[in-house]
Amino acid sequence: MSWVDRLNDAVAHSRIGKYFQLENSGHKKERKGTKFSTEIRAGLTIFFAMAYIISVNASIISESGGPCVCDATPEDPVCDLNPDYLQCIYEVKLDMIMATSICAMISSVLIGLCANLPIGMAPGMGLNAYFTYTIVGYHGSGSVSYGTALSAVFMEGIIFFILTIFGIRQWLARIIPMSIKIAMGCGIGLYLCFIGLQSSAGIGLVRLDYSTLVTLGGCPADALDENGKCLFGHMTSPTLYMGLLGLMLMSLLLMFRVRGAILIAILVIAITSWPRDSPITYFPYTEAGNNMFDYFKKVVTVHKLKHVLGQMNFDFSTKEVWIALITFVYVDILDTTGTMYSMARYGGFTDKAGDFEHSTRAFLADACCVTIGSCFGSSSCTAFVESGAGITEGGRTGITAIVTAFGFFISIFFSPIFASFPPWATGPALILVGSMMTSSVRNINWDYPGDAIPAFITLAVMPFTYSIAYGIIGGIFAYIIINGIVLIIDKVSGGRIHPDYSQREDWWTAAFSRSFMPLWIRFLIAKAKGNEFDWKQDDIIDDDNVSQHYPSPSNSPTVVTSIHETPSSTELDTIRNEKH
């Protein structure tokens, strides 16, 4: 027995192993195949896949201007030429590098300890851009101040906490049709792949095109126009080929079952990209490259949070801040719910009722993470889809999230190093994980258009709108409209005109089999009536086939007009799936 096996065995038989449900821990619901060493490797993989957020979030939030005051002039309305203002923004960016690491560390610890899920948390992409460019505006040119926008994010977390306490967020996760839930994971896979193919957080294979929006890229930096469109030199960028090399290296290591395949490839490509006298360097001899290299050379540094800590201003006197709050709530609630469910399903923690293990604790932790982000001057913290990289490496417990948090803790002191992982090093991991997450598309019920079309809209809209929330909204609306019209026609015709319901997916029987009322309310009702109460009544039931999809014969009609031969059964309590 090697020292690694002895370590795994010792941790599994400890209180820590039992709390995190490691294999051989004695926990009644221990998670098969989980080992302490595997969780550590998975956590590090998630951290390196997420490390780009340290610098990217800092860059985006700092462009809001933070608390810096812009003395605008007609010649310079947004202070782009004001050296004092630009110096203040640079200090805000350094603050945000530190704040992002701290937010991610605290949030990941919370989700790991409270919910025992292998999910990394950090300030979310998309919402930070909405926060900066729509709410506060570039250099504070919007209608809401930086401090007021932070207070809106803080209130969003309070609202999330209340919604979770009363079971509304869990209810939302359960009533989404199963095909859409599966499509959410597939859509996130495509979304991840799209991010990994771009230049901001990927290998740069896809670039802007003014006619078709996106096109083949891979051109060097000097071939780009001011908006990032390739003018010449397609597929000639050395960094593109480093990214492709990383993708091939990950793929081969995975095929040969090398442990830590994704992490090894990320480190190899990143370290190779650090020397300056190289065509693949991350630090070119430009002003931006010099600034990044100067920061990289510090290696160890702790920057004081002078501009971003506790900057909230609770002024809700304008309608703009209320619009911002409502938008934050509905976008983030769908985004986080979709991401958490998809990661839980990818890790095998879901059940037939459409719920996932420790969902209430996960959503409560997420609500706290939202408020944490606002306290440190950032937009809300949320679950990261890059967690799929760690789940692929074998992460199945909260230890993975805590190790990810430890990575962000180290980055507080070594932020110059961790802020210098080039996107072409981490982008291949996103592409690879995207391919793995999309594999569950086979579980969608493609035989019934009422299930298939909304599911396809869900997975297609996510990458094309660059938003998980918009994909979920599109799929849900499509499902309601398509199946609602079918139901109306069925009712109006007295059951004579209806599709072949035998192909339809029965997701509601399991979803409605469990009470939507939170446990604590059911406990109070039981105590008031003097009845015994079972606190384990909502325990997850293991299910190897979450998607109850029964395929129909290939020659089954998609739509039938029934006179009397096939009676309609549209009520929830009378609909049955027919196995063929």
mmCIF file of C-alpha atoms in Angstrom, residues 52-53 56 60 124-130 133 187-204 206-207 213-214 331 335 339 384-386 423 427 430 457-472:
data_model
loop_
_atom_site.group_PDB
_atom_site.id
_atom_site.type_symbol
_atom_site.label_atom_id
_atom_site.label_comp_id
_atom_site.label_asym_id
_atom_site.label_seq_id
_atom_site.Cartn_x
_atom_site.Cartn_y
_atom_site.Cartn_z
ATOM 1 C CA TYR A 52 -8.436 33.607 -15.289
ATOM 2 C CA ILE A 53 -11.293 35.221 -13.334
ATOM 3 C CA VAL A 56 -10.557 39.262 -15.972
ATOM 4 C CA ILE A 60 -14.029 44.479 -16.058
ATOM 5 C CA GLY A 124 -19.584 35.569 -12.301
ATOM 6 C CA MET A 125 -18.794 36.453 -15.886
ATOM 7 C CA GLY A 126 -21.664 38.142 -17.678
ATOM 8 C CA LEU A 127 -23.129 39.700 -14.557
ATOM 9 C CA ASN A 128 -19.891 41.601 -13.959
ATOM 10 C CA ALA A 129 -20.102 42.997 -17.510
ATOM 11 C CA TYR A 130 -23.768 43.926 -16.976
ATOM 12 C CA TYR A 133 -21.189 48.560 -18.746
ATOM 13 C CA GLY A 187 -26.064 24.157 -23.473
ATOM 14 C CA ILE A 188 -23.539 24.988 -20.778
ATOM 15 C CA GLY A 189 -21.153 22.571 -22.500
ATOM 16 C CA LEU A 190 -21.544 24.459 -25.795
ATOM 17 C CA TYR A 191 -21.249 27.745 -23.895
ATOM 18 C CA LEU A 192 -17.991 26.569 -22.319
ATOM 19 C CA CYS A 193 -16.678 25.470 -25.696
ATOM 20 C CA PHE A 194 -17.555 28.854 -27.214
ATOM 21 C CA ILE A 195 -15.667 30.631 -24.413
ATOM 22 C CA GLY A 196 -12.689 28.313 -24.894
ATOM 23 C CA LEU A 197 -12.569 29.029 -28.624
ATOM 24 C CA GLN A 198 -12.489 32.811 -28.191
ATOM 25 C CA SER A 199 -9.511 34.953 -27.299
ATOM 26 C CA SER A 200 -10.548 36.573 -23.992
ATOM 27 C CA ALA A 201 -10.567 33.271 -22.074
ATOM 28 C CA GLY A 202 -9.622 30.772 -24.774
ATOM 29 C CA ILE A 203 -7.319 29.857 -27.632
ATOM 30 C CA GLY A 204 -8.454 32.539 -30.114
ATOM 31 C CA VAL A 206 -12.987 32.261 -33.155
ATOM 32 C CA ARG A 207 -12.929 36.010 -33.863
ATOM 33 C CA LEU A 213 -20.696 38.015 -36.120
ATOM 34 C CA VAL A 214 -18.078 35.262 -35.683
ATOM 35 C CA VAL A 331 -30.867 36.607 -14.411
ATOM 36 C CA ASP A 335 -28.101 31.295 -14.163
ATOM 37 C CA THR A 339 -25.392 25.854 -13.403
ATOM 38 C CA PHE A 384 -18.715 28.391 -12.189
ATOM 39 C CA VAL A 385 -19.266 26.050 -15.090
ATOM 40 C CA GLU A 386 -15.505 25.391 -15.047
ATOM 41 C CA PRO A 423 -6.111 32.149 -21.855
ATOM 42 C CA GLY A 427 -9.101 27.540 -22.911
ATOM 43 C CA LEU A 430 -13.111 24.565 -21.321
ATOM 44 C CA ILE A 457 -33.843 26.057 -28.019
ATOM 45 C CA THR A 458 -32.337 25.891 -24.527
ATOM 46 C CA LEU A 459 -29.014 24.408 -25.599
ATOM 47 C CA ALA A 460 -28.751 26.593 -28.733
ATOM 48 C CA VAL A 461 -29.628 29.954 -27.189
ATOM 49 C CA MET A 462 -27.065 29.684 -24.370
ATOM 50 C CA PRO A 463 -23.904 29.972 -26.497
ATOM 51 C CA PHE A 464 -25.451 32.247 -29.132
ATOM 52 C CA THR A 465 -26.623 34.837 -26.575
ATOM 53 C CA TYR A 466 -23.650 34.253 -24.260
ATOM 54 C CA SER A 467 -26.083 33.744 -21.388
ATOM 55 C CA ILE A 468 -27.160 30.654 -19.472
ATOM 56 C CA ALA A 469 -30.206 32.495 -18.132
ATOM 57 C CA TYR A 470 -31.493 33.495 -21.585
ATOM 58 C CA GLY A 471 -31.225 29.890 -22.759
ATOM 59 C CA ILE A 472 -33.309 28.668 -19.824
#
